[in-house]
Structure formats: structure tokens, C-alpha cells
Amino acid sequence: MLVCHCLGVSDRTIREAVREGAETVDDVHEVCGAGSGCGGCRELVSDVITQERVCARRSDVVPTDRLCGRRSPESQAGVSAA
């Protein structure tokens, strides 16, 4: 989803910036420029930051081998390819 139309920054880019350490809208702005044009997206950038933090906390709780697409080879032992 395009979040910052002025600079063409997507939510994926913002989420990656958060995973790499950005904690505030200003941090995200420094990394990828989102929110530095007209400023109309700053609230949405903040929402994406919050969502990414919540997802990060949840992945700390759920074993990664139980997440779709992240199965360990051991957990796929009984799964045959179609």
C-alpha cells in the first residue's frame, strides 16, 4: 500500500525501516523520506510503525516454526510435495 504519495513510499518500506531500528515518524523520515513532503501521511506512517511493533511482539511469542511459510525442515518431514 502506498503511504507517502509525495515520495512514493510504501508500507513495506516503512515496516522494513522499523525492523531496522526506526522508532518514530522522524526516524522513518530519515531512512526513507516518508512524511517529508506535504506531511499529510505522518499520521498513517505512525500507524504503520505501531502495527509493525505489535507484529514484532507477536512473533516473539509465536514460535517461528509455526508461522505459515516459516516451517523448519523437521516440521515438514511428513509433508509431501504435490
PDB file of C-alpha atoms in Angstrom:
ATOM      1  CA  MET A   1       0.000   0.000   0.000  1.00  0.00           C
ATOM      2  CA  LEU A   2       1.329   3.421  -0.889  1.00  0.00           C
ATOM      3  CA  VAL A   3       1.572   5.518   2.281  1.00  0.00           C
ATOM      4  CA  CYS A   4       3.534   8.592   1.189  1.00  0.00           C
ATOM      5  CA  HIS A   5       2.299   9.725  -2.210  1.00  0.00           C
ATOM      6  CA  CYS A   6       4.740  12.645  -2.398  1.00  0.00           C
ATOM      7  CA  LEU A   7       7.761  10.331  -2.372  1.00  0.00           C
ATOM      8  CA  GLY A   8       6.146   7.028  -3.385  1.00  0.00           C
ATOM      9  CA  VAL A   9       6.940   5.218  -0.126  1.00  0.00           C
ATOM     10  CA  SER A  10       5.035   2.010   0.605  1.00  0.00           C
ATOM     11  CA  ASP A  11       4.084   0.456   3.923  1.00  0.00           C
ATOM     12  CA  ARG A  12       6.601  -2.315   3.191  1.00  0.00           C
ATOM     13  CA  THR A  13       9.424   0.207   3.081  1.00  0.00           C
ATOM     14  CA  ILE A  14       8.254   1.772   6.351  1.00  0.00           C
ATOM     15  CA  ARG A  15       7.926  -1.643   8.010  1.00  0.00           C
ATOM     16  CA  GLU A  16      11.468  -2.505   6.964  1.00  0.00           C
ATOM     17  CA  ALA A  17      12.716   0.796   8.395  1.00  0.00           C
ATOM     18  CA  VAL A  18      11.050  -0.094  11.705  1.00  0.00           C
ATOM     19  CA  ARG A  19      12.601  -3.567  11.679  1.00  0.00           C
ATOM     20  CA  GLU A  20      15.970  -1.897  11.141  1.00  0.00           C
ATOM     21  CA  GLY A  21      15.505   0.373  14.152  1.00  0.00           C
ATOM     22  CA  ALA A  22      13.307   3.346  13.229  1.00  0.00           C
ATOM     23  CA  GLU A  23      11.055   4.132  16.196  1.00  0.00           C
ATOM     24  CA  THR A  24       9.382   7.426  15.293  1.00  0.00           C
ATOM     25  CA  VAL A  25       7.943   9.167  12.249  1.00  0.00           C
ATOM     26  CA  ASP A  26      11.062  11.338  12.178  1.00  0.00           C
ATOM     27  CA  ASP A  27      13.258   8.211  12.220  1.00  0.00           C
ATOM     28  CA  VAL A  28      11.304   6.791   9.269  1.00  0.00           C
ATOM     29  CA  HIS A  29      11.634  10.139   7.501  1.00  0.00           C
ATOM     30  CA  GLU A  30      15.411   9.964   7.893  1.00  0.00           C
ATOM     31  CA  VAL A  31      15.547   6.417   6.488  1.00  0.00           C
ATOM     32  CA  CYS A  32      13.180   6.610   3.511  1.00  0.00           C
ATOM     33  CA  GLY A  33      11.749  10.127   3.344  1.00  0.00           C
ATOM     34  CA  ALA A  34       8.133   9.203   4.164  1.00  0.00           C
ATOM     35  CA  GLY A  35       6.313  12.145   5.723  1.00  0.00           C
ATOM     36  CA  SER A  36       8.784  14.744   4.486  1.00  0.00           C
ATOM     37  CA  GLY A  37       6.707  16.074   1.571  1.00  0.00           C
ATOM     38  CA  CYS A  38       3.357  17.658   2.393  1.00  0.00           C
ATOM     39  CA  GLY A  39       3.191  15.881   5.778  1.00  0.00           C
ATOM     40  CA  GLY A  40      -0.312  14.581   5.168  1.00  0.00           C
ATOM     41  CA  CYS A  41       0.788  10.974   5.680  1.00  0.00           C
ATOM     42  CA  ARG A  42       2.576  11.415   9.007  1.00  0.00           C
ATOM     43  CA  GLU A  43      -0.364  10.009  10.984  1.00  0.00           C
ATOM     44  CA  LEU A  44      -0.550   6.972   8.696  1.00  0.00           C
ATOM     45  CA  VAL A  45       3.228   6.495   8.978  1.00  0.00           C
ATOM     46  CA  SER A  46       2.800   6.492  12.753  1.00  0.00           C
ATOM     47  CA  ASP A  47       0.035   3.880  12.455  1.00  0.00           C
ATOM     48  CA  VAL A  48       2.268   1.629  10.331  1.00  0.00           C
ATOM     49  CA  ILE A  49       5.063   1.959  12.909  1.00  0.00           C
ATOM     50  CA  THR A  50       2.665   0.932  15.675  1.00  0.00           C
ATOM     51  CA  GLN A  51       1.353  -2.021  13.661  1.00  0.00           C
ATOM     52  CA  GLU A  52       4.855  -3.242  12.904  1.00  0.00           C
ATOM     53  CA  ARG A  53       5.833  -3.063  16.573  1.00  0.00           C
ATOM     54  CA  VAL A  54       2.751  -5.101  17.529  1.00  0.00           C
ATOM     55  CA  CYS A  55       3.598  -7.709  14.880  1.00  0.00           C
ATOM     56  CA  ALA A  56       7.179  -7.884  16.130  1.00  0.00           C
ATOM     57  CA  ARG A  57       6.000  -8.530  19.679  1.00  0.00           C
ATOM     58  CA  ARG A  58       3.638 -11.252  18.472  1.00  0.00           C
ATOM     59  CA  SER A  59       6.396 -13.012  16.532  1.00  0.00           C
ATOM     60  CA  ASP A  60       8.402 -13.105  19.765  1.00  0.00           C
ATOM     61  CA  VAL A  61       5.535 -15.048  21.357  1.00  0.00           C
ATOM     62  CA  VAL A  62       4.608 -17.411  18.498  1.00  0.00           C
ATOM     63  CA  PRO A  63       7.305 -19.949  17.612  1.00  0.00           C
ATOM     64  CA  THR A  64       8.520 -19.079  14.131  1.00  0.00           C
ATOM     65  CA  ASP A  65       8.309 -22.723  13.038  1.00  0.00           C
ATOM     66  CA  ARG A  66       4.530 -22.451  13.485  1.00  0.00           C
ATOM     67  CA  LEU A  67       4.124 -19.439  11.201  1.00  0.00           C
ATOM     68  CA  CYS A  68       2.937 -20.101   7.671  1.00  0.00           C
ATOM     69  CA  GLY A  69       5.847 -20.269   5.259  1.00  0.00           C
ATOM     70  CA  ARG A  70       8.431 -20.495   8.041  1.00  0.00           C
ATOM     71  CA  ARG A  71       8.351 -24.165   8.868  1.00  0.00           C
ATOM     72  CA  SER A  72      11.529 -25.863   9.833  1.00  0.00           C
ATOM     73  CA  PRO A  73      12.632 -28.874   7.754  1.00  0.00           C
ATOM     74  CA  GLU A  74      11.791 -31.086  10.735  1.00  0.00           C
ATOM     75  CA  SER A  75       8.181 -29.868  10.827  1.00  0.00           C
ATOM     76  CA  GLN A  76       7.789 -30.560   7.108  1.00  0.00           C
ATOM     77  CA  ALA A  77       9.019 -34.147   7.358  1.00  0.00           C
ATOM     78  CA  GLY A  78       5.516 -35.601   6.952  1.00  0.00           C
ATOM     79  CA  VAL A  79       4.509 -33.177   4.182  1.00  0.00           C
ATOM     80  CA  SER A  80       4.904 -34.455   0.637  1.00  0.00           C
ATOM     81  CA  ALA A  81       5.134 -32.262  -2.442  1.00  0.00           C
ATOM     82  CA  ALA A  82       2.133 -32.358  -4.754  1.00  0.00           C
TER      83      ALA A  82
END
